[in-house]
Tab-separated table of N, CA and C and ligand atoms in Angstrom:
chain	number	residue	atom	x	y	z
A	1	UNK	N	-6.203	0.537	-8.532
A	1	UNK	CA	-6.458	1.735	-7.742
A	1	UNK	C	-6.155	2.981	-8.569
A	2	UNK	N	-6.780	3.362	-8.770
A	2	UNK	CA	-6.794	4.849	-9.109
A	2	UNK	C	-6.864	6.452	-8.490
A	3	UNK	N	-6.351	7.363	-8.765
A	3	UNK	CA	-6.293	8.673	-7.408
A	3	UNK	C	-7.319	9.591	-8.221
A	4	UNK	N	-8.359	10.556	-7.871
A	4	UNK	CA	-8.549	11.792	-8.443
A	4	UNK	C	-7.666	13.213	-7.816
A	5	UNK	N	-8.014	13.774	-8.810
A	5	UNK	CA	-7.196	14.921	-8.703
A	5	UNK	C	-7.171	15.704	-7.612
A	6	UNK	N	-8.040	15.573	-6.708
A	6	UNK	CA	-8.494	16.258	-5.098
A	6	UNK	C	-7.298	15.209	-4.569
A	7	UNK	N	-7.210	14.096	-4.403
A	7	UNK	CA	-6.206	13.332	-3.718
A	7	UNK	C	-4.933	13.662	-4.068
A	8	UNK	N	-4.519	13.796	-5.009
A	8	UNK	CA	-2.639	14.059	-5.597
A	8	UNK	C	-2.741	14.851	-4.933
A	9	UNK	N	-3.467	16.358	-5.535
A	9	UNK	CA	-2.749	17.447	-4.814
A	9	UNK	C	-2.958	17.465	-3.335
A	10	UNK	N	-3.777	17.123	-2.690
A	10	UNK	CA	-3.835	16.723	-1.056
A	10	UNK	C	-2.492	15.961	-0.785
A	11	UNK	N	-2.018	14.918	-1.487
A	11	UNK	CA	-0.658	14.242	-0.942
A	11	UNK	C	0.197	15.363	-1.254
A	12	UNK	N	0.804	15.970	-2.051
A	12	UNK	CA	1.527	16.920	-2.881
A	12	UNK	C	1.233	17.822	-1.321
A	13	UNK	N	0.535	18.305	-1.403
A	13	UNK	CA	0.429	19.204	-0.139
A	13	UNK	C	0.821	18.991	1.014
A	14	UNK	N	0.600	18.002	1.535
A	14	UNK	CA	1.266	17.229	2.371
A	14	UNK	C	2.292	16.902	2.451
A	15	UNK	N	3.372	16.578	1.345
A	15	UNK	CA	4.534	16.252	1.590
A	15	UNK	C	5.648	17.527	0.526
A	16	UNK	N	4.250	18.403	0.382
A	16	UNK	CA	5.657	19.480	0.365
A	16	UNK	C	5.660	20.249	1.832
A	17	UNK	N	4.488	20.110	2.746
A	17	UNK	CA	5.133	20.942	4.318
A	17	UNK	C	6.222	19.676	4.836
A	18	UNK	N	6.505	19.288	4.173
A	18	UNK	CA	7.715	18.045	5.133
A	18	UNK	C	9.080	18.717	4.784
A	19	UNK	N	9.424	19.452	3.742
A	19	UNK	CA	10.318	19.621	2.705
A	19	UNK	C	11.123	20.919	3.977
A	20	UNK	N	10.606	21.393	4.781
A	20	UNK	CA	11.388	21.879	5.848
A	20	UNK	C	11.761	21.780	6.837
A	21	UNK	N	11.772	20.134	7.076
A	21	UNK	CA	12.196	18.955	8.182
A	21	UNK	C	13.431	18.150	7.096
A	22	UNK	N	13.544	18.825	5.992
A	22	UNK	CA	14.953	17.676	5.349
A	22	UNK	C	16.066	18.549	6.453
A	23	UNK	N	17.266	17.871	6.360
A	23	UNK	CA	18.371	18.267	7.104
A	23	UNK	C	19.564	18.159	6.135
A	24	UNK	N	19.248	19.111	5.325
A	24	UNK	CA	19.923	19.438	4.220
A	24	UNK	C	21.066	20.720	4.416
A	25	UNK	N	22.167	20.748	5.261
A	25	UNK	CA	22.779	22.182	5.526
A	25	UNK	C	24.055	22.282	4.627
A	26	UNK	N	24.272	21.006	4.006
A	26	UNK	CA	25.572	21.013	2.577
A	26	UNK	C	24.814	21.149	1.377
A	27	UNK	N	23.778	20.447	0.931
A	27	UNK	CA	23.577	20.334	-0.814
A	27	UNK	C	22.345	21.651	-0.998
A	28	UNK	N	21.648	22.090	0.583
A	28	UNK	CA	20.401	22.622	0.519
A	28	UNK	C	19.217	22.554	-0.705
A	29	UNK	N	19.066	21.045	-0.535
A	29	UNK	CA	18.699	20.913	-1.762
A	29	UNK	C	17.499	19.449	-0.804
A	30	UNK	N	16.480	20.451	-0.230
A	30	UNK	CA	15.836	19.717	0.297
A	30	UNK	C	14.576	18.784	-0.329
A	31	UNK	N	14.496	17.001	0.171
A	31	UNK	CA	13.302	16.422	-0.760
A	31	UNK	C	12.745	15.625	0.657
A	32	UNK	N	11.687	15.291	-0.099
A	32	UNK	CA	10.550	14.896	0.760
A	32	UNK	C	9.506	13.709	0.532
A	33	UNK	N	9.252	12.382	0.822
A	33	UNK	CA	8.645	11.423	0.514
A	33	UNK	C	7.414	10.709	1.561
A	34	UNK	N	6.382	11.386	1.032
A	34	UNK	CA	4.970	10.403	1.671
A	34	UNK	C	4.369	9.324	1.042
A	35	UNK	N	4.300	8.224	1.918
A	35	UNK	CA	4.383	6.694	1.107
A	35	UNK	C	2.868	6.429	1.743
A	36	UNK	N	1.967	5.624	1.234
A	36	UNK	CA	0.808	5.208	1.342
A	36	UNK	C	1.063	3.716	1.131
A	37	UNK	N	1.042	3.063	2.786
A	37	UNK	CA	1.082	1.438	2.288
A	37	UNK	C	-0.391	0.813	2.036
A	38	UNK	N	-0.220	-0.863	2.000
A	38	UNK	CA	-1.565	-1.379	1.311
A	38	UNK	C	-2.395	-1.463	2.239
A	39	UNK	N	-1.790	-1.159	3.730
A	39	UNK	CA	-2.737	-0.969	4.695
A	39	UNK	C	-4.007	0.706	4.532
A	40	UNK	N	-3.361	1.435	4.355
A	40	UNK	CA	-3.758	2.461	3.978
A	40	UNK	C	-3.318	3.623	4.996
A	41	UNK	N	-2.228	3.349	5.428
A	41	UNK	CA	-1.455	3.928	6.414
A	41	UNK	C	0.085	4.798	5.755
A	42	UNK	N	-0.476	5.945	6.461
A	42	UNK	CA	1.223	6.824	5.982
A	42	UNK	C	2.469	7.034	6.414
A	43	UNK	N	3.436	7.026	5.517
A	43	UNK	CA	4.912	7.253	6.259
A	43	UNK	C	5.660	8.230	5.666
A	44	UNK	N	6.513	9.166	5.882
A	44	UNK	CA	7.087	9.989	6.005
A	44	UNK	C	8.482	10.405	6.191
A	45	UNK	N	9.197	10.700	5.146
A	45	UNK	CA	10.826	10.713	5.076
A	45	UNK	C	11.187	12.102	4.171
A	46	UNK	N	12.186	12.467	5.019
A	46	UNK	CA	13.155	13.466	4.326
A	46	UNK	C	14.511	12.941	4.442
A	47	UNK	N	15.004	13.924	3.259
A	47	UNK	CA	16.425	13.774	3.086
A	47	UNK	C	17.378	13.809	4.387
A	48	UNK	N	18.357	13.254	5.013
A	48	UNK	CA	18.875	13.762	5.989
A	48	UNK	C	20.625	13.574	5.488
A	49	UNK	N	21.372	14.746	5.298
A	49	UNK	CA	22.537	14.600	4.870
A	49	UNK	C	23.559	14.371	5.885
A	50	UNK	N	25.087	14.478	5.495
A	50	UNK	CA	25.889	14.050	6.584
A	50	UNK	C	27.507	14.959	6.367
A	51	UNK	N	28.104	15.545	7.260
A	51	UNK	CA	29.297	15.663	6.577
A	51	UNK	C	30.148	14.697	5.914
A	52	UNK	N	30.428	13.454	6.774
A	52	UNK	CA	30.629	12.182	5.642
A	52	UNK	C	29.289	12.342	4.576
A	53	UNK	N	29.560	12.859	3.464
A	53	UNK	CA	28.849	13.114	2.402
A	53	UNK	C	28.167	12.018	2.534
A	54	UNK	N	28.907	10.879	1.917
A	54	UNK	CA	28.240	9.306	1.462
A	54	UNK	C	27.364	8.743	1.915
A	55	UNK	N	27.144	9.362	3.763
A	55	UNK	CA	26.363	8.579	4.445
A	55	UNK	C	24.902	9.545	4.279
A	56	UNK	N	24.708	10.241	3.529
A	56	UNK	CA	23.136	10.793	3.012
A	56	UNK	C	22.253	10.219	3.103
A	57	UNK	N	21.101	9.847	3.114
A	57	UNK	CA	19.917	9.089	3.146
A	57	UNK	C	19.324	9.871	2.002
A	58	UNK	N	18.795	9.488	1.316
A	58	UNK	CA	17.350	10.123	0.819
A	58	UNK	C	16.146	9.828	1.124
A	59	UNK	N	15.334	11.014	0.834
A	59	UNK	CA	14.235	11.097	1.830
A	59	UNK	C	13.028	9.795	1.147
A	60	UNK	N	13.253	9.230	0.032
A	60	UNK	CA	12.331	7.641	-0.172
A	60	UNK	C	12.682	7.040	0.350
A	61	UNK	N	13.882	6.110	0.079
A	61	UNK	CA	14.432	5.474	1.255
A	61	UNK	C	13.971	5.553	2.195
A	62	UNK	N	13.942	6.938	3.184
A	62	UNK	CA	13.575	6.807	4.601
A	62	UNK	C	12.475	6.858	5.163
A	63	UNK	N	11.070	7.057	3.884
A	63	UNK	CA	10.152	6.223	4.175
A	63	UNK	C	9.993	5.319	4.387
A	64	UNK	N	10.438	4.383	3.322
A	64	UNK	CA	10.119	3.346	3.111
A	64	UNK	C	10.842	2.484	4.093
A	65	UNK	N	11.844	3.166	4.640
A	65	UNK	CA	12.878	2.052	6.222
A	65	UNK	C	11.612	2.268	6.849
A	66	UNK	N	11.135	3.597	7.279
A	66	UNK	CA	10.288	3.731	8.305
A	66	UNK	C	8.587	2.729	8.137
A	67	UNK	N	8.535	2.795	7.202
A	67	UNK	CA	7.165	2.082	6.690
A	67	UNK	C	7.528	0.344	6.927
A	68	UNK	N	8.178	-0.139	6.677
A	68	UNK	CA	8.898	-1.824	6.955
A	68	UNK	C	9.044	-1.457	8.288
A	69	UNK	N	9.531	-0.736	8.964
A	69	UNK	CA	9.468	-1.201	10.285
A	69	UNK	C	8.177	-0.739	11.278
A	70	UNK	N	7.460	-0.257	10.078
A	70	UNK	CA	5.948	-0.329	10.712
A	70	UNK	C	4.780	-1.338	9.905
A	71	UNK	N	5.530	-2.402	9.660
A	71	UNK	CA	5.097	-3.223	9.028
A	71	UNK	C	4.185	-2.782	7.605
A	72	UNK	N	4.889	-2.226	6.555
A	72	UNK	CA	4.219	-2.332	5.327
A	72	UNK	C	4.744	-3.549	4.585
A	73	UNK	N	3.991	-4.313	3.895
A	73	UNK	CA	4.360	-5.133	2.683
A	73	UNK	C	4.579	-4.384	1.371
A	74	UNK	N	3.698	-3.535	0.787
A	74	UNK	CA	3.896	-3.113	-0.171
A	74	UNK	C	3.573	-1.302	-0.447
A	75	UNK	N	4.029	-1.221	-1.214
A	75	UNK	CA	3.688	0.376	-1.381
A	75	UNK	C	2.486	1.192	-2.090
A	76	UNK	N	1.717	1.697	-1.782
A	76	UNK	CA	0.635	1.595	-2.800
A	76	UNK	C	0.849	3.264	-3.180
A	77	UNK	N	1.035	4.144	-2.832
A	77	UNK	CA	1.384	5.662	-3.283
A	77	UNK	C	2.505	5.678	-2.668
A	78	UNK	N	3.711	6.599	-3.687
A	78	UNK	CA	4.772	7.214	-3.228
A	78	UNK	C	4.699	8.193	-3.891
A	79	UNK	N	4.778	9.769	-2.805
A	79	UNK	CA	4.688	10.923	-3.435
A	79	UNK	C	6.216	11.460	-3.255
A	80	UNK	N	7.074	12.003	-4.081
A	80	UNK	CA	8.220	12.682	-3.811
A	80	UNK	C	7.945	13.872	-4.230
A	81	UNK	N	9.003	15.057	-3.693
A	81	UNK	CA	8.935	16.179	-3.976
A	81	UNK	C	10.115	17.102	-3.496
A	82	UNK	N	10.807	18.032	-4.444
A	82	UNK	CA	11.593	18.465	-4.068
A	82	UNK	C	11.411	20.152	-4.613
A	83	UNK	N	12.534	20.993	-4.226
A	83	UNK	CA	12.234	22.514	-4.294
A	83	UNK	C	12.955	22.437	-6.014
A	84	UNK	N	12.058	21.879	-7.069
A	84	UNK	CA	13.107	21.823	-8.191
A	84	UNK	C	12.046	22.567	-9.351
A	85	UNK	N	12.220	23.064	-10.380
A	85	UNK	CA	11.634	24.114	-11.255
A	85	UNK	C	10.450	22.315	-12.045
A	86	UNK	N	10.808	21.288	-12.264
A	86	UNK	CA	9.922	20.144	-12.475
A	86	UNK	C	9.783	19.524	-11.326
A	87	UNK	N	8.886	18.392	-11.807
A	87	UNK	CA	8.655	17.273	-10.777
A	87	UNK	C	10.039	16.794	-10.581
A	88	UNK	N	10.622	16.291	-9.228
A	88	UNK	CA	11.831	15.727	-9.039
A	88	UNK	C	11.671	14.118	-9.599
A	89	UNK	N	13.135	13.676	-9.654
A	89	UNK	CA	12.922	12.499	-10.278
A	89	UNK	C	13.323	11.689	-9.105
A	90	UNK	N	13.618	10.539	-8.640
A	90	UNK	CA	14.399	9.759	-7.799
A	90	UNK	C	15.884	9.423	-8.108
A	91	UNK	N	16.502	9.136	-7.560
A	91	UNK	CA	18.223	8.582	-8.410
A	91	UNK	C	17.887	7.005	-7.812
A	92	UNK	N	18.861	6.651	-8.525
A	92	UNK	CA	19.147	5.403	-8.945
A	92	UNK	C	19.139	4.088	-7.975
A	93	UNK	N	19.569	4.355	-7.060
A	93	UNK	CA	19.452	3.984	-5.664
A	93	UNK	C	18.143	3.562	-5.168
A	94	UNK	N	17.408	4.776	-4.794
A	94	UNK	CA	15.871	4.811	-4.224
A	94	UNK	C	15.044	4.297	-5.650
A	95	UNK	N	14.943	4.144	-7.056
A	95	UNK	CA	14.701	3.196	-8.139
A	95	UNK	C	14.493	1.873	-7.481
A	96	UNK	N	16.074	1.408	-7.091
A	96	UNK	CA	15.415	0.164	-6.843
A	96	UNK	C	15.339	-0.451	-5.598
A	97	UNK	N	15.336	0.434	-4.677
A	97	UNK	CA	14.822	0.240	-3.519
A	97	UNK	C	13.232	0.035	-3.313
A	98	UNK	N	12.761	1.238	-4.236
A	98	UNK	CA	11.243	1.401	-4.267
A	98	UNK	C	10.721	-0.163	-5.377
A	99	UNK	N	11.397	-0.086	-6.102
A	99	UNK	CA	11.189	-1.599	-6.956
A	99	UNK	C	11.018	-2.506	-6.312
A	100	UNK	N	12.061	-2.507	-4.807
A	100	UNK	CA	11.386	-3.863	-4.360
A	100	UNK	C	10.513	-4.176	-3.423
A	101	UNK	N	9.480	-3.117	-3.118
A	101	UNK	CA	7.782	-2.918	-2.395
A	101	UNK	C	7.171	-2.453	-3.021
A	102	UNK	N	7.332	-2.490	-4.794
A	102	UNK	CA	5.976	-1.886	-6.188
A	102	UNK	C	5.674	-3.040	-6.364
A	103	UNK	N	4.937	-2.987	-7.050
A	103	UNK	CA	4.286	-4.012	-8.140
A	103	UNK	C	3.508	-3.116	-9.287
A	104	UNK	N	3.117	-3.683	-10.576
A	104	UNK	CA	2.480	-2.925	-11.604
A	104	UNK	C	1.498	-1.730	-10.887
A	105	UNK	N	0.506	-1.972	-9.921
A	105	UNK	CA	-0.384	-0.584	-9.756
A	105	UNK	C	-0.076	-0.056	-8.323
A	106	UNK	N	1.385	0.033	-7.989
A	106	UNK	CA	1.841	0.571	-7.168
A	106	UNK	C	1.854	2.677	-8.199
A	107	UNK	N	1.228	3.260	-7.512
A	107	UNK	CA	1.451	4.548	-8.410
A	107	UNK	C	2.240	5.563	-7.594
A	108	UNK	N	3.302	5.910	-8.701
A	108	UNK	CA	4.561	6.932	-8.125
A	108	UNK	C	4.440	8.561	-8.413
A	109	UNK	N	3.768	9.058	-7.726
A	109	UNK	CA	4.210	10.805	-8.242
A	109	UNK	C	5.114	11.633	-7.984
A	110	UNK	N	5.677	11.829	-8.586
A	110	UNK	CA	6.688	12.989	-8.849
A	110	UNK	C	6.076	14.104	-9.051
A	111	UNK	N	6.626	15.051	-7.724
A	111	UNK	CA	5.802	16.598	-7.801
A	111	UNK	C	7.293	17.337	-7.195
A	112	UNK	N	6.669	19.381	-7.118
A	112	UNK	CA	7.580	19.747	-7.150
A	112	UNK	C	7.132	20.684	-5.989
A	113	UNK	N	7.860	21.354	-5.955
A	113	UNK	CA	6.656	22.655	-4.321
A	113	UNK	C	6.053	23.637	-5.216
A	114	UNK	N	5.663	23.612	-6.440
A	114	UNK	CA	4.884	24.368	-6.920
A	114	UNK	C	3.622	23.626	-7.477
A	115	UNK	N	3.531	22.152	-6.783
A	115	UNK	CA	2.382	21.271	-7.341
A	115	UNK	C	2.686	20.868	-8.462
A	116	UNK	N	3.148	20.916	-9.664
A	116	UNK	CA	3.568	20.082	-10.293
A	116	UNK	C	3.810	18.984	-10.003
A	117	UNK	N	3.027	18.107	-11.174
A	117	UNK	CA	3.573	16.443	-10.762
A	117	UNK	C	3.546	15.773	-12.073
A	118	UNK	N	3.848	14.661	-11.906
A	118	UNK	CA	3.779	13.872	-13.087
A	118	UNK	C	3.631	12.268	-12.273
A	119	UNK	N	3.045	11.197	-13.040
A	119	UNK	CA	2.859	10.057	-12.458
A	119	UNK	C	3.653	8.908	-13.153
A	120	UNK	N	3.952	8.110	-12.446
A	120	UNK	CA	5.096	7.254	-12.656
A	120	UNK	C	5.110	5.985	-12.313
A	121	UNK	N	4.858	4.718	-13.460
A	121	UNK	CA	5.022	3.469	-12.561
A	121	UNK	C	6.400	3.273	-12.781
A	122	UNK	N	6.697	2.008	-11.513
A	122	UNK	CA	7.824	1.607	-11.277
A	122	UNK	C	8.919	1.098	-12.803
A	123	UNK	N	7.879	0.574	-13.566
A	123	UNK	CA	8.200	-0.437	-14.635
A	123	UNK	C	8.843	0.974	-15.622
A	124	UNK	N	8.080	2.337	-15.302
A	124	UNK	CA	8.253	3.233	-16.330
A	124	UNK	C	9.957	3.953	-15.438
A	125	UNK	N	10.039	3.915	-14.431
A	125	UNK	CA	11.248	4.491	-13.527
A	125	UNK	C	12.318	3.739	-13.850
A	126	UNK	N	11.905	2.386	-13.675
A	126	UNK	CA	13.305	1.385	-13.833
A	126	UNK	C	13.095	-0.084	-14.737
A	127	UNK	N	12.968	0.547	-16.045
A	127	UNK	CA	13.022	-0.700	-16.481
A	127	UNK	C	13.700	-2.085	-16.669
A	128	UNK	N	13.057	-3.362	-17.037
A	128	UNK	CA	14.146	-4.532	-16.909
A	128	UNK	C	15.195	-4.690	-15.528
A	129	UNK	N	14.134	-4.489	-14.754
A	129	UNK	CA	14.960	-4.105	-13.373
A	129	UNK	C	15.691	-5.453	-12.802
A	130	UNK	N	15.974	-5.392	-11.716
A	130	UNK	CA	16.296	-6.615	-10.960
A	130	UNK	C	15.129	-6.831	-9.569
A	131	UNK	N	14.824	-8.068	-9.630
A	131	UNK	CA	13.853	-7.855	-8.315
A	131	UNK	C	14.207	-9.459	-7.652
A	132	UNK	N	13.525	-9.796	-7.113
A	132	UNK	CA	13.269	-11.111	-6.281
A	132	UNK	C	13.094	-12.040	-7.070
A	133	UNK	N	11.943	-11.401	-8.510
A	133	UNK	CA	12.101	-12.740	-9.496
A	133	UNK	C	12.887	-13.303	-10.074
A	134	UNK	N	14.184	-12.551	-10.069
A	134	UNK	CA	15.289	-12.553	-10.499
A	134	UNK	C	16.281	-13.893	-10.160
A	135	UNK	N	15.887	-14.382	-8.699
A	135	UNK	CA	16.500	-14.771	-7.778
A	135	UNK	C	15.797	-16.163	-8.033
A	136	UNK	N	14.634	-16.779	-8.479
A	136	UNK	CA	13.894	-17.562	-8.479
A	136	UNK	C	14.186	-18.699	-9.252
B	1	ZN	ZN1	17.655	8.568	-3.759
């Protein structure tokens, strides 16, 4: 699967108006994630923070809870985006969370609210990862 350039920035657009539904009132450091499963169906997560700091969500993650419990198997676009001068990156966490609903042409963009993006497979985010095959 492949995207043209009318599609990124259409997702990019899309999930930077989400970026003022994060519930960010400690780090104000709001991000935003629209996931495209293999159905061809969308899901939608922001950051939601906590005064117990720890209990934060990030906003991939909470696609991707929301997308499994709307039955996705796999992920086929994940757009992130945050208010950052580059494309935001993911941390470490949501890496391999998202690792385990990619596969090789699962495609990841990293954009920013000024449209900036950059594209990203999983294999290039987290290499030598740990997954299910692991387990086999
Ligand atoms: Zn994260």
């Amino acid at each position: 699967m492949s995207l043209n350039e009318n599609e990124i920035l259409s997702y990019i657009n899309e999930v930077n108006l989400l970026l003022k539904n994060a519930y960010v009132p400690y780090s104000q450091f709001p991000v935003a994630a629209l996931l495209i499963d293999d159905n061809g169906c969308k899901h939608k997560g922001v950051n939601v923070e906590n005064a117990s700091f720890g209990l934060t969500i990030c906003a991939e993650r909470n696609a991707i809870t929301t997308a499994i419990t709307e039955n996705m198997k796999k992920i086929k676009v994940l757009v992130i985006t945050g208010n950052t001068p580059e494309p935001i990156s993911p941390c470490g966490a949501c890496r391999q969370v998202i690792r385990e609903f990619s596969d090789k042409d699962t495609i990841i963009i990293l954009a920013n609210k000024d449209n900036k993006y950059k594209i990203a497979s999983i294999e290039e985010l987290l290499p030598y990862s740990f997954s299910a095959e692991n387990l086999e």
